[in-house]
Coordinates of C-alpha atoms in Angstrom, one line a residue:
W478 CA -79.0 -89.7 35.1
L479 CA -81.1 -91.8 32.7
V480 CA -84.1 -89.6 33.8
I481 CA -82.0 -86.5 33.0
Q482 CA -80.8 -87.8 29.7
R483 CA -84.4 -88.7 28.6
G484 CA -85.5 -85.2 29.6
L485 CA -82.7 -83.7 27.5
Q486 CA -84.0 -85.6 24.5
I487 CA -87.2 -83.6 24.8
G488 CA -85.5 -80.4 25.5
R489 CA -83.3 -79.1 28.2
S490 CA -86.0 -76.5 29.1
I491 CA -88.3 -79.3 30.4
I492 CA -85.7 -81.2 32.4
L493 CA -87.4 -82.6 35.5
I494 CA -87.3 -79.4 37.6
Y495 CA -87.5 -81.1 40.8
L496 CA -84.0 -82.7 40.2
C497 CA -82.3 -79.3 39.6
D498 CA -80.8 -77.7 42.6
V499 CA -79.8 -74.2 41.2
S500 CA -81.3 -71.6 38.8
L501 CA -78.9 -69.4 36.8
V502 CA -80.5 -66.1 35.8
V503 CA -79.2 -63.9 33.0
D504 CA -81.1 -60.9 31.6
G505 CA -84.2 -62.0 33.4
Q506 CA -84.2 -65.4 31.9
E507 CA -83.9 -68.4 34.2
F508 CA -81.9 -71.6 33.5
P509 CA -82.5 -74.6 35.9
A510 CA -79.3 -76.7 36.3
H511 CA -77.5 -79.1 38.6
K512 CA -74.6 -77.9 40.7
S513 CA -72.7 -81.2 40.6
L514 CA -72.7 -81.2 36.7
L515 CA -71.8 -77.6 36.4
A516 CA -68.9 -78.1 38.9
C517 CA -67.6 -81.1 36.9
S518 CA -67.7 -79.1 33.6
S519 CA -66.6 -75.7 34.6
D520 CA -63.7 -74.4 36.8
Y521 CA -65.8 -71.3 37.4
F522 CA -68.6 -73.2 39.0
R523 CA -66.2 -75.7 40.7
A524 CA -64.8 -72.8 42.6
M525 CA -68.3 -71.2 43.2
F526 CA -69.8 -74.4 44.7
K527 CA -67.1 -75.1 47.3
E528 CA -68.6 -75.9 50.7
Y529 CA -67.5 -72.8 52.3
T530 CA -69.0 -70.4 49.7
K531 CA -72.4 -68.6 49.9
E532 CA -73.3 -69.7 46.4
S533 CA -73.0 -73.3 47.3
K534 CA -76.2 -72.9 49.5
A535 CA -78.0 -70.5 47.0
A536 CA -80.9 -71.8 44.9
V537 CA -80.7 -68.8 42.5
I538 CA -77.5 -67.3 41.1
H539 CA -77.4 -64.1 39.0
L540 CA -74.8 -63.9 36.2
K541 CA -74.3 -60.4 34.9
V542 CA -71.3 -60.6 32.6
I543 CA -72.5 -63.0 30.0
S544 CA -75.6 -63.0 27.8
A545 CA -78.6 -65.4 27.8
T546 CA -77.7 -66.7 24.4
G547 CA -74.2 -67.5 25.5
L548 CA -75.3 -69.2 28.7
E549 CA -77.8 -71.3 26.9
N550 CA -75.4 -72.6 24.4
I551 CA -72.9 -73.4 27.1
L552 CA -75.4 -75.2 29.2
D553 CA -76.5 -77.2 26.2
F554 CA -72.8 -78.2 25.6
I555 CA -72.4 -79.2 29.3
Y556 CA -75.4 -81.4 29.2
T557 CA -75.2 -82.9 25.7
S558 CA -71.6 -82.4 24.5
W559 CA -73.1 -80.7 21.4
L560 CA -72.4 -77.0 20.7
S561 CA -74.8 -75.2 18.4
L562 CA -73.0 -72.2 16.7
S563 CA -73.6 -69.6 14.2
M564 CA -71.7 -66.4 13.4
Y565 CA -74.5 -64.6 15.2
S566 CA -74.1 -66.4 18.4
L567 CA -70.3 -67.1 18.2
E568 CA -69.2 -64.1 20.3
D569 CA -71.8 -64.6 23.0
T570 CA -70.8 -68.3 23.2
L571 CA -67.1 -67.6 23.4
E572 CA -67.7 -64.9 26.2
A573 CA -69.7 -67.4 28.2
A574 CA -67.2 -70.3 27.7
C575 CA -64.3 -68.0 28.7
Y576 CA -66.1 -66.5 31.6
L577 CA -67.4 -69.8 32.9
Q578 CA -64.1 -71.5 32.1
V579 CA -65.7 -74.3 30.1
M580 CA -62.5 -74.8 28.2
D581 CA -63.6 -77.7 26.0
A582 CA -66.0 -75.5 24.2
I583 CA -63.3 -73.0 23.0
P584 CA -61.5 -75.3 20.4
L585 CA -64.9 -76.1 18.9
C586 CA -65.6 -72.4 18.5
S587 CA -62.1 -72.0 16.9
Q588 CA -62.8 -74.8 14.4
F589 CA -66.1 -73.4 13.6
V590 CA -64.4 -70.1 12.6
V591 CA -61.8 -72.0 10.4
N592 CA -64.6 -74.0 8.7
N593 CA -67.0 -71.1 8.0
C594 CA -64.7 -68.2 7.1
A595 CA -66.3 -66.5 4.1
L596 CA -66.2 -63.2 2.3
E597 CA -69.0 -61.7 4.2
N598 CA -67.7 -62.7 7.7
C599 CA -63.8 -63.0 7.4
C600 CA -63.1 -59.7 9.0
F601 CA -65.5 -60.4 11.8
A602 CA -64.0 -63.8 12.3
A603 CA -60.5 -62.3 12.6
N604 CA -61.7 -59.8 15.2
I605 CA -63.3 -62.6 17.2
A606 CA -60.2 -64.8 16.9
S607 CA -58.0 -61.8 18.0
K608 CA -60.3 -61.0 21.0
F609 CA -60.4 -64.6 22.3
Y610 CA -56.9 -65.6 21.3
L611 CA -58.0 -68.3 18.9
L612 CA -54.7 -68.9 17.2
D613 CA -55.8 -71.4 14.6
A614 CA -58.8 -69.3 13.7
M615 CA -56.6 -66.2 13.6
V616 CA -54.2 -67.8 11.2
A617 CA -57.1 -69.0 8.9
S618 CA -59.1 -65.9 8.9
E619 CA -56.1 -63.6 8.2
K620 CA -54.9 -66.0 5.4
Y621 CA -58.5 -65.8 3.9
I622 CA -58.5 -62.0 4.1
I623 CA -55.1 -61.7 2.4
N624 CA -56.0 -64.1 -0.4
N625 CA -59.4 -62.4 -1.0
L626 CA -58.5 -58.8 -0.2
W627 CA -58.9 -57.9 -3.9
R628 CA -62.6 -59.0 -3.6
L629 CA -63.1 -57.1 -0.3
L630 CA -61.8 -54.0 -1.9
Q631 CA -64.3 -54.2 -4.8
E632 CA -67.0 -51.5 -5.0
D633 CA -69.8 -53.9 -4.4
V634 CA -68.5 -55.2 -1.1
D635 CA -69.1 -53.4 2.1
E636 CA -66.0 -51.6 3.1
V637 CA -67.0 -51.0 6.7
E638 CA -66.1 -54.5 7.9
L639 CA -62.6 -54.2 6.4
L640 CA -62.2 -50.8 8.2
E641 CA -63.3 -52.5 11.5
L642 CA -60.5 -55.0 11.2
N643 CA -58.4 -55.4 14.4
T644 CA -54.9 -53.9 14.6
K645 CA -53.0 -57.1 14.7
S646 CA -54.7 -58.5 11.6
M647 CA -54.2 -55.2 9.8
L648 CA -50.5 -55.4 10.6
T649 CA -50.3 -59.0 9.5
L650 CA -52.0 -58.0 6.1
L651 CA -49.4 -55.2 5.5
T652 CA -46.5 -57.5 6.4
S653 CA -47.6 -60.2 4.0
D654 CA -45.2 -61.0 1.0
D655 CA -48.0 -62.4 -1.1
I656 CA -51.2 -60.5 -1.7
P657 CA -52.9 -61.5 -4.9
K658 CA -54.3 -59.0 -7.4
V659 CA -53.8 -55.9 -5.1
D660 CA -51.3 -53.2 -5.9
E661 CA -49.5 -51.1 -3.3
K662 CA -51.6 -48.0 -4.0
K663 CA -54.7 -49.8 -2.9
L664 CA -53.0 -51.1 0.3
L665 CA -51.9 -47.5 1.1
N666 CA -55.4 -46.1 0.6
L667 CA -56.8 -48.8 2.8
T668 CA -54.2 -48.1 5.5
L669 CA -55.1 -44.4 5.4
K670 CA -58.9 -45.1 5.6
W671 CA -58.3 -47.6 8.4
L672 CA -56.3 -45.1 10.5
Q673 CA -58.9 -42.4 10.0
Y674 CA -61.9 -44.6 10.9
D675 CA -61.0 -44.4 14.6
K676 CA -58.7 -41.6 15.7
I677 CA -57.2 -43.7 18.5
R678 CA -55.7 -45.9 15.7
L679 CA -53.3 -43.1 14.8
L680 CA -51.1 -44.5 17.6
N681 CA -50.5 -47.4 15.3
A682 CA -49.7 -45.3 12.2
K683 CA -45.9 -45.7 12.4
A684 CA -46.0 -49.5 12.8
L685 CA -48.4 -49.8 9.7
F686 CA -46.5 -47.3 7.5
E687 CA -43.2 -49.1 8.1
N688 CA -44.7 -52.0 6.1
I689 CA -45.9 -50.0 3.1
R690 CA -43.6 -50.7 0.1
Y691 CA -43.0 -47.2 -1.1
G692 CA -40.9 -48.2 -4.0
L693 CA -44.0 -49.8 -5.5
L694 CA -45.9 -46.5 -5.4
P695 CA -46.1 -44.1 -8.3
L696 CA -44.2 -40.8 -7.9
D697 CA -47.3 -38.6 -7.7
T698 CA -48.8 -40.9 -5.0
L699 CA -45.6 -40.5 -2.9
R700 CA -45.6 -36.8 -3.2
E701 CA -49.3 -36.6 -2.3
L702 CA -48.7 -38.8 0.8
Y703 CA -45.8 -36.7 2.0
T704 CA -47.8 -33.5 1.9
Q705 CA -51.2 -34.8 3.3
S706 CA -52.1 -33.8 6.8
K707 CA -55.0 -36.1 7.7
V708 CA -52.6 -38.8 9.1
P709 CA -49.5 -37.5 10.9
L710 CA -46.2 -39.0 9.6
T711 CA -43.1 -39.5 11.8
A712 CA -39.7 -38.4 10.6
S713 CA -38.7 -41.9 9.9
I714 CA -41.7 -42.5 7.6
K715 CA -41.1 -39.3 5.8
N716 CA -37.5 -40.4 5.3
L717 CA -38.8 -43.6 3.7
I718 CA -41.0 -41.6 1.3
I719 CA -38.1 -39.4 0.4
K720 CA -35.9 -42.4 -0.3
A721 CA -38.6 -43.8 -2.6
I722 CA -38.9 -40.5 -4.4
N723 CA -35.2 -40.5 -5.0
Y724 CA -35.5 -44.1 -6.1
H725 CA -37.8 -42.9 -8.9
S726 CA -35.5 -40.1 -9.9
C727 CA -32.7 -42.7 -10.8
P728 CA -34.5 -45.2 -13.0
T729 CA -31.3 -46.8 -14.4
K730 CA -29.9 -47.4 -10.9
Q731 CA -33.1 -49.1 -9.7
P732 CA -31.9 -52.7 -10.1
I733 CA -29.1 -52.2 -7.5
L734 CA -31.2 -50.2 -5.1
Q735 CA -33.5 -53.0 -4.3
D736 CA -34.8 -53.5 -0.8
K737 CA -38.0 -54.8 0.8
F738 CA -39.7 -51.4 0.0
S739 CA -39.5 -52.1 -3.7
T740 CA -40.0 -55.9 -3.7
L741 CA -43.3 -57.1 -5.3
R742 CA -45.7 -58.8 -2.9
S743 CA -45.6 -62.0 -4.9
Q744 CA -44.0 -65.3 -4.1
K745 CA -44.5 -66.7 -7.6
A746 CA -41.7 -66.7 -10.2
W747 CA -42.7 -66.9 -13.9
I748 CA -40.7 -68.1 -16.7
M749 CA -40.5 -65.3 -19.3
L750 CA -40.4 -66.2 -23.0
I751 CA -38.7 -63.4 -24.9
G752 CA -38.2 -62.7 -28.6
G753 CA -37.5 -65.3 -31.3
D754 CA -40.1 -66.3 -34.0
A755 CA -43.2 -68.3 -34.3
N756 CA -44.5 -69.6 -37.7
G757 CA -41.9 -67.5 -39.5
E758 CA -42.9 -64.2 -37.9
L759 CA -40.8 -62.4 -35.1
V760 CA -42.7 -62.5 -31.8
E761 CA -43.6 -59.3 -30.1
N762 CA -45.5 -60.6 -27.1
V763 CA -43.6 -61.6 -24.0
L764 CA -45.4 -64.5 -22.3
G765 CA -45.1 -65.8 -18.7
F766 CA -45.3 -69.5 -17.9
D767 CA -45.9 -71.0 -14.5
V768 CA -44.2 -74.4 -14.5
Y769 CA -46.1 -75.7 -11.5
S770 CA -49.7 -74.9 -12.7
H771 CA -48.9 -74.9 -16.4
K772 CA -50.6 -71.5 -16.8
W773 CA -49.8 -68.9 -19.3
R774 CA -50.2 -65.2 -19.1
M775 CA -49.5 -62.2 -21.4
V776 CA -47.0 -60.0 -19.7
T777 CA -45.9 -57.3 -22.0
N778 CA -44.8 -56.4 -25.6
L779 CA -41.2 -56.0 -26.7
Q780 CA -40.1 -52.5 -27.7
K781 CA -38.6 -54.1 -30.8
K782 CA -39.1 -57.5 -32.2
V783 CA -35.9 -59.3 -31.9
R784 CA -34.0 -62.6 -32.5
L785 CA -30.4 -63.8 -31.9
H786 CA -30.4 -61.5 -28.9
C787 CA -29.5 -62.0 -25.2
T788 CA -31.4 -61.5 -22.0
C789 CA -30.5 -61.3 -18.3
V790 CA -32.0 -60.3 -15.0
I791 CA -30.7 -57.9 -12.3
G792 CA -32.8 -57.1 -9.2
N793 CA -35.9 -58.6 -10.8
F794 CA -35.5 -56.3 -13.8
L795 CA -35.3 -57.8 -17.3
Y796 CA -32.7 -56.7 -19.8
V797 CA -33.0 -57.4 -23.5
L798 CA -29.7 -56.8 -25.4
G799 CA -28.9 -56.5 -29.1
G800 CA -29.8 -59.1 -31.7
E801 CA -31.5 -58.7 -35.0
S802 CA -34.5 -56.4 -35.3
P803 CA -36.7 -55.3 -38.3
E804 CA -35.7 -51.8 -39.5
R805 CA -36.4 -49.7 -42.7
L806 CA -33.8 -49.7 -45.4
N807 CA -34.1 -45.9 -45.6
D808 CA -36.5 -43.1 -44.9
D809 CA -37.9 -43.1 -48.4
T810 CA -39.1 -46.7 -48.4
T811 CA -41.4 -49.0 -46.5
E812 CA -39.3 -52.0 -47.2
I813 CA -38.1 -53.8 -44.0
S814 CA -35.0 -55.8 -43.4
L815 CA -33.3 -57.3 -40.3
G816 CA -30.5 -55.3 -38.9
I817 CA -28.2 -56.0 -36.1
T818 CA -28.6 -53.6 -33.1
K819 CA -26.7 -52.6 -30.0
V820 CA -29.8 -51.2 -28.3
V821 CA -30.6 -52.4 -24.7
Y822 CA -34.0 -52.2 -23.1
R823 CA -34.9 -52.8 -19.5
Y824 CA -38.4 -54.1 -18.3
D825 CA -39.7 -53.3 -14.8
P826 CA -42.5 -55.7 -13.7
R827 CA -43.4 -53.5 -10.8
F828 CA -44.9 -50.8 -13.1
D829 CA -45.1 -52.8 -16.3
Q830 CA -42.7 -50.3 -18.0
W831 CA -39.9 -50.5 -20.5
I832 CA -37.1 -48.0 -20.7
Q833 CA -34.1 -47.8 -23.0
V834 CA -30.8 -47.8 -21.1
A835 CA -27.3 -47.1 -22.5
S836 CA -26.6 -49.0 -25.8
M837 CA -23.7 -51.4 -26.1
L838 CA -20.5 -50.1 -27.7
E839 CA -20.9 -52.5 -30.6
K840 CA -23.8 -54.1 -32.5
R841 CA -24.1 -57.8 -31.7
A842 CA -26.1 -60.9 -32.6
Q843 CA -25.5 -64.5 -31.8
F844 CA -23.4 -63.4 -28.8
S845 CA -23.7 -64.3 -25.1
C846 CA -24.1 -62.4 -21.9
C847 CA -23.6 -63.0 -18.1
V848 CA -24.2 -61.0 -15.0
V849 CA -21.3 -60.8 -12.5
N850 CA -21.8 -58.8 -9.3
N851 CA -24.5 -56.7 -11.0
F852 CA -22.3 -56.0 -14.1
I853 CA -23.5 -57.3 -17.4
F854 CA -20.9 -58.8 -19.7
A855 CA -21.6 -59.0 -23.5
M856 CA -19.2 -61.3 -25.2
G857 CA -18.3 -61.9 -28.9
G858 CA -21.0 -62.4 -31.5
R859 CA -21.6 -61.3 -35.0
K860 CA -22.1 -57.8 -36.3
E861 CA -23.2 -56.4 -39.7
D862 CA -21.6 -57.9 -42.9
Q863 CA -21.3 -61.2 -41.1
A864 CA -18.1 -60.0 -39.3
I865 CA -17.3 -62.1 -36.2
I866 CA -16.0 -60.2 -33.2
S867 CA -13.9 -61.1 -30.1
S868 CA -14.7 -57.9 -28.1
V869 CA -16.1 -58.0 -24.7
E870 CA -17.9 -55.1 -22.9
M871 CA -19.2 -54.5 -19.5
Y872 CA -22.4 -52.6 -18.4
D873 CA -22.2 -50.7 -15.2
V874 CA -25.7 -50.4 -13.8
N875 CA -24.7 -47.7 -11.3
R876 CA -23.2 -45.4 -14.1
N877 CA -25.5 -46.6 -17.0
C878 CA -22.6 -47.0 -19.3
W879 CA -20.6 -49.7 -21.2
T880 CA -16.8 -50.0 -21.0
K881 CA -14.5 -52.4 -22.8
S882 CA -13.3 -55.6 -21.0
K883 CA -10.7 -58.2 -21.8
E884 CA -11.3 -59.5 -25.2
L885 CA -12.0 -63.2 -26.0
P886 CA -9.1 -65.4 -27.0
C887 CA -10.5 -65.5 -30.5
K888 CA -13.3 -64.2 -32.6
M889 CA -16.5 -66.2 -32.0
H890 CA -20.2 -66.3 -32.3
G891 CA -22.9 -68.8 -31.5
H892 CA -21.1 -69.7 -28.4
A893 CA -22.8 -70.3 -24.9
S894 CA -22.0 -68.9 -21.5
T895 CA -22.9 -69.5 -17.8
L896 CA -21.8 -68.3 -14.4
H897 CA -20.4 -70.4 -11.6
K898 CA -19.2 -68.8 -8.4
N899 CA -18.8 -65.4 -10.2
I900 CA -16.5 -66.9 -12.9
I901 CA -17.8 -66.8 -16.5
Y902 CA -17.5 -70.0 -18.6
I903 CA -18.0 -69.9 -22.4
S904 CA -18.0 -72.9 -24.7
G905 CA -18.2 -73.8 -28.4
G906 CA -19.3 -71.4 -31.2
K907 CA -17.6 -70.7 -34.4
S908 CA -14.7 -68.3 -35.3
A909 CA -16.0 -67.8 -38.8
V910 CA -19.2 -68.5 -40.7
Q911 CA -17.9 -71.5 -42.6
V912 CA -15.6 -73.0 -39.9
N913 CA -16.6 -76.1 -38.0
S914 CA -18.1 -75.8 -34.5
S915 CA -15.6 -75.7 -31.6
K916 CA -15.0 -77.7 -28.5
D917 CA -13.1 -75.0 -26.8
V918 CA -14.0 -73.9 -23.2
Y919 CA -12.7 -70.7 -21.5
S920 CA -13.2 -69.1 -18.1
F921 CA -12.9 -65.5 -17.0
N922 CA -12.4 -64.2 -13.5
R923 CA -13.3 -60.5 -13.4
M924 CA -10.8 -60.0 -10.4
E925 CA -8.0 -61.5 -12.4
G926 CA -9.1 -60.0 -15.8
Q927 CA -7.7 -62.9 -17.9
W928 CA -9.4 -65.6 -20.0
K929 CA -8.1 -69.1 -19.2
K930 CA -8.6 -72.2 -21.5
Q931 CA -10.2 -75.2 -19.8
A932 CA -10.7 -78.8 -20.7
L933 CA -12.3 -79.2 -24.1
M934 CA -15.9 -80.5 -24.5
T935 CA -16.2 -84.0 -25.9
I936 CA -18.6 -82.6 -28.6
A937 CA -18.1 -79.5 -30.8
R938 CA -21.2 -77.3 -30.4
F939 CA -22.6 -74.2 -32.1
G940 CA -25.8 -72.3 -31.1
H941 CA -26.1 -74.4 -28.0
Q942 CA -26.9 -73.6 -24.3
M943 CA -25.2 -73.9 -21.0
A944 CA -26.6 -74.0 -17.5
T945 CA -25.3 -74.0 -13.9
V946 CA -27.0 -76.1 -11.3
N947 CA -25.4 -76.2 -7.9
D948 CA -21.6 -77.0 -8.5
A949 CA -21.9 -78.4 -12.0
I950 CA -22.2 -76.9 -15.5
F951 CA -24.2 -78.6 -18.2
T952 CA -24.1 -78.2 -21.9
F953 CA -27.1 -79.0 -24.2
L954 CA -27.7 -79.4 -27.8
G955 CA -26.7 -77.0 -30.5
I956 CA -27.4 -76.6 -34.3
Y957 CA -26.5 -79.3 -36.7
E958 CA -25.4 -81.8 -34.0
P959 CA -25.6 -85.5 -35.2
F960 CA -26.4 -86.8 -31.7
S961 CA -28.5 -85.7 -28.7
D962 CA -25.8 -86.1 -26.1
I963 CA -25.4 -83.7 -23.2
E964 CA -22.4 -83.1 -21.0
R965 CA -21.6 -82.1 -17.4
Y966 CA -18.5 -80.1 -16.4
D967 CA -16.9 -80.2 -13.0
P968 CA -15.2 -76.8 -12.5
V969 CA -13.2 -78.1 -9.5
H970 CA -11.6 -81.0 -11.4
N971 CA -11.8 -79.4 -14.8
Q972 CA -13.4 -82.5 -16.3
W973 CA -16.3 -83.3 -18.7
T974 CA -18.7 -86.2 -18.4
R975 CA -21.2 -87.5 -20.9
L976 CA -24.8 -87.9 -19.7
R977 CA -28.0 -89.5 -20.7
P978 CA -28.9 -88.3 -24.3
M979 CA -32.0 -86.2 -24.9
T980 CA -34.9 -88.2 -26.2
F981 CA -36.3 -85.0 -27.7
D982 CA -33.8 -83.6 -30.3
R983 CA -34.0 -79.8 -30.8
F984 CA -32.1 -76.6 -31.4
C985 CA -32.9 -72.8 -31.2
Y986 CA -34.8 -73.5 -27.9
G987 CA -35.1 -71.5 -24.7
L988 CA -33.5 -72.7 -21.5
V989 CA -34.1 -71.9 -17.9
V990 CA -33.2 -73.5 -14.5
V991 CA -36.0 -74.2 -12.0
E992 CA -34.7 -75.6 -8.8
Q993 CA -32.8 -78.8 -9.8
T994 CA -34.4 -79.1 -13.3
V995 CA -33.3 -77.6 -16.5
L996 CA -36.2 -76.7 -18.7
L997 CA -35.9 -76.6 -22.5
L998 CA -38.8 -74.7 -24.2
G999 CA -39.8 -74.9 -27.8
G1000 CA -37.2 -74.7 -30.6
K1001 CA -36.8 -76.7 -33.8
K1002 CA -35.9 -80.2 -34.8
W1003 CA -35.1 -82.2 -37.9
Q1004 CA -37.9 -84.1 -39.5
D1005 CA -37.6 -85.7 -43.0
A1006 CA -34.6 -83.4 -43.7
Q1007 CA -36.6 -80.3 -42.8
E1008 CA -36.5 -77.9 -39.9
V1009 CA -39.8 -78.1 -38.1
H1010 CA -40.9 -76.3 -34.9
T1011 CA -41.5 -78.2 -31.8
Q1012 CA -44.0 -77.0 -29.1
N1013 CA -43.2 -79.2 -26.2
I1014 CA -41.4 -78.2 -23.0
V1015 CA -39.0 -80.9 -21.6
G1016 CA -37.2 -81.1 -18.3
Y1017 CA -33.9 -82.6 -17.4
D1018 CA -33.6 -83.7 -13.8
T1019 CA -29.9 -83.0 -13.0
E1020 CA -29.9 -85.1 -9.8
N1021 CA -31.3 -88.3 -11.4
D1022 CA -29.9 -87.8 -15.0
C1023 CA -33.4 -88.3 -16.6
W1024 CA -35.7 -86.5 -19.0
E1025 CA -39.4 -85.9 -18.9
E1026 CA -42.0 -84.1 -21.1
I1027 CA -43.6 -81.3 -19.1
C1028 CA -46.3 -79.8 -21.4
S1029 CA -46.7 -77.9 -24.7
L1030 CA -46.0 -74.2 -25.5
A1031 CA -48.8 -71.9 -26.3
F1032 CA -47.2 -71.3 -29.6
P1033 CA -44.5 -72.9 -31.7
F1034 CA -41.6 -70.6 -30.6
S1035 CA -38.0 -70.9 -31.7
G1036 CA -35.0 -68.7 -31.1
L1037 CA -36.5 -67.5 -27.9
H1038 CA -34.6 -66.6 -24.7
C1039 CA -35.9 -67.3 -21.2
A1040 CA -35.6 -65.6 -17.8
I1041 CA -37.3 -65.9 -14.4
L1042 CA -39.1 -62.9 -13.0
Q1043 CA -41.5 -62.2 -10.2
L1044 CA -44.5 -60.5 -11.6
S1045 CA -47.3 -58.5 -10.1
D1046 CA -50.6 -60.4 -10.1
K1047 CA -52.5 -58.2 -12.4
S1048 CA -52.6 -59.9 -15.9
A1049 CA -55.1 -62.6 -16.5
S1050 CA -53.9 -66.1 -17.3
M1051 CA -54.3 -67.4 -20.8

């Protein structure tokens, strides 16, 4: 054995020939070897060299299935435990390893694919992994393709490799819920090209088309797909296309028509910063904030600059309601003033589009809103001439209309609201401009249709915020509060509890709940008897009753409202 090992250091091709007892011949090339070592390393050779077989007595054995390159690499592995691999030799090596049943070499090939997957070979790697059932390599290569599909679809990248992708990987691609920077139209075009690349693939058309998200395709694309004849469509697929066409024909109903075919391929939720002012100017830009990476992105522009408004989300559609907006005093002047509006706009992140839906029955600012079973409730607020109102109205998404609901127990504005188990809770506010802030809390069950008074807060609040986390309701700072205390309400026991005070005093901030943490974004604070903007974002851990500073806002926002939306991965980060 020492002699053999010494010969291997010089090169296996010059192993002492007189010690070899068999020659393996592939494609005219001869490879001397030792039967005993082959039998110890390969189930194939172990069975071949049994005493009763003809091959056990043969000095030369011809192997016709594998290549010379593959055999050479596997023999090197048998003799040295080292496996020399490249993408060029990978398939030959795997064929030899599988055919000769040298099983220890296969995980090494799989790991090689995982470690060397790149833009120029990822499709080939997926095909190899699929052909030889390399599960780890399959997962890694498919994940790489999904994350880099936007690069593979660029004009300067060879599209042929992508069109040669195996069926299983193509199906995995289309079933993915998170494909960065690729819109659905590009996925559809890729699918059509892939099916036409080899006519036998048309047998897989139904399985692939069932995973196209037709609600994310433009109307003209849907009609073109329905009428094309290059790829036959089954009746069930045509029904999906017709359903998507009908989806586009009822834009105001879309939030309640959501299913997997209209859900964005994005797992990331962004915090939207909507309206308010920065440095004394009303903000037009709607920004998105990723709390995990601290990245910002420009999302869209408001149809109207607004403050003292409300926002809510239904079916991943953003609604912006009422508030104060700039408007001309009359048609004959360019002078602008702030007027209270009843207009409602809706933003669709799928197509980056705004539409105006039915306006509220009354103009409102400094009011609150909640969503109950896909109905939007707009409650109280202030209208023109500083008049405080008690009216409540309800928006029916299905009918695109507002109807009156049970009025509040009293006129109020600057109050806060939240939802807990489909019951609306409102707190605080003022009943008139010069009256002190209120401690009152009311609840409203839509099924009962009545407002009920609940336990009072321990602090009177105005212009504050409420948030529901699990089974608790929290109230946070309002305007002109002398302390920084916050409170937790237990709806089951109708009881309030004081919590750790904020170390970051503020008002006119945005609020949003992310998992178990309540985030407060921007706003104003008192400094030397002056209102000054604050740019930091702070988080309140509801489980541990503690505060921490997260990061800073891109701009000194105040009076903003926040919502969480899933966005298409198109806009660049700031």
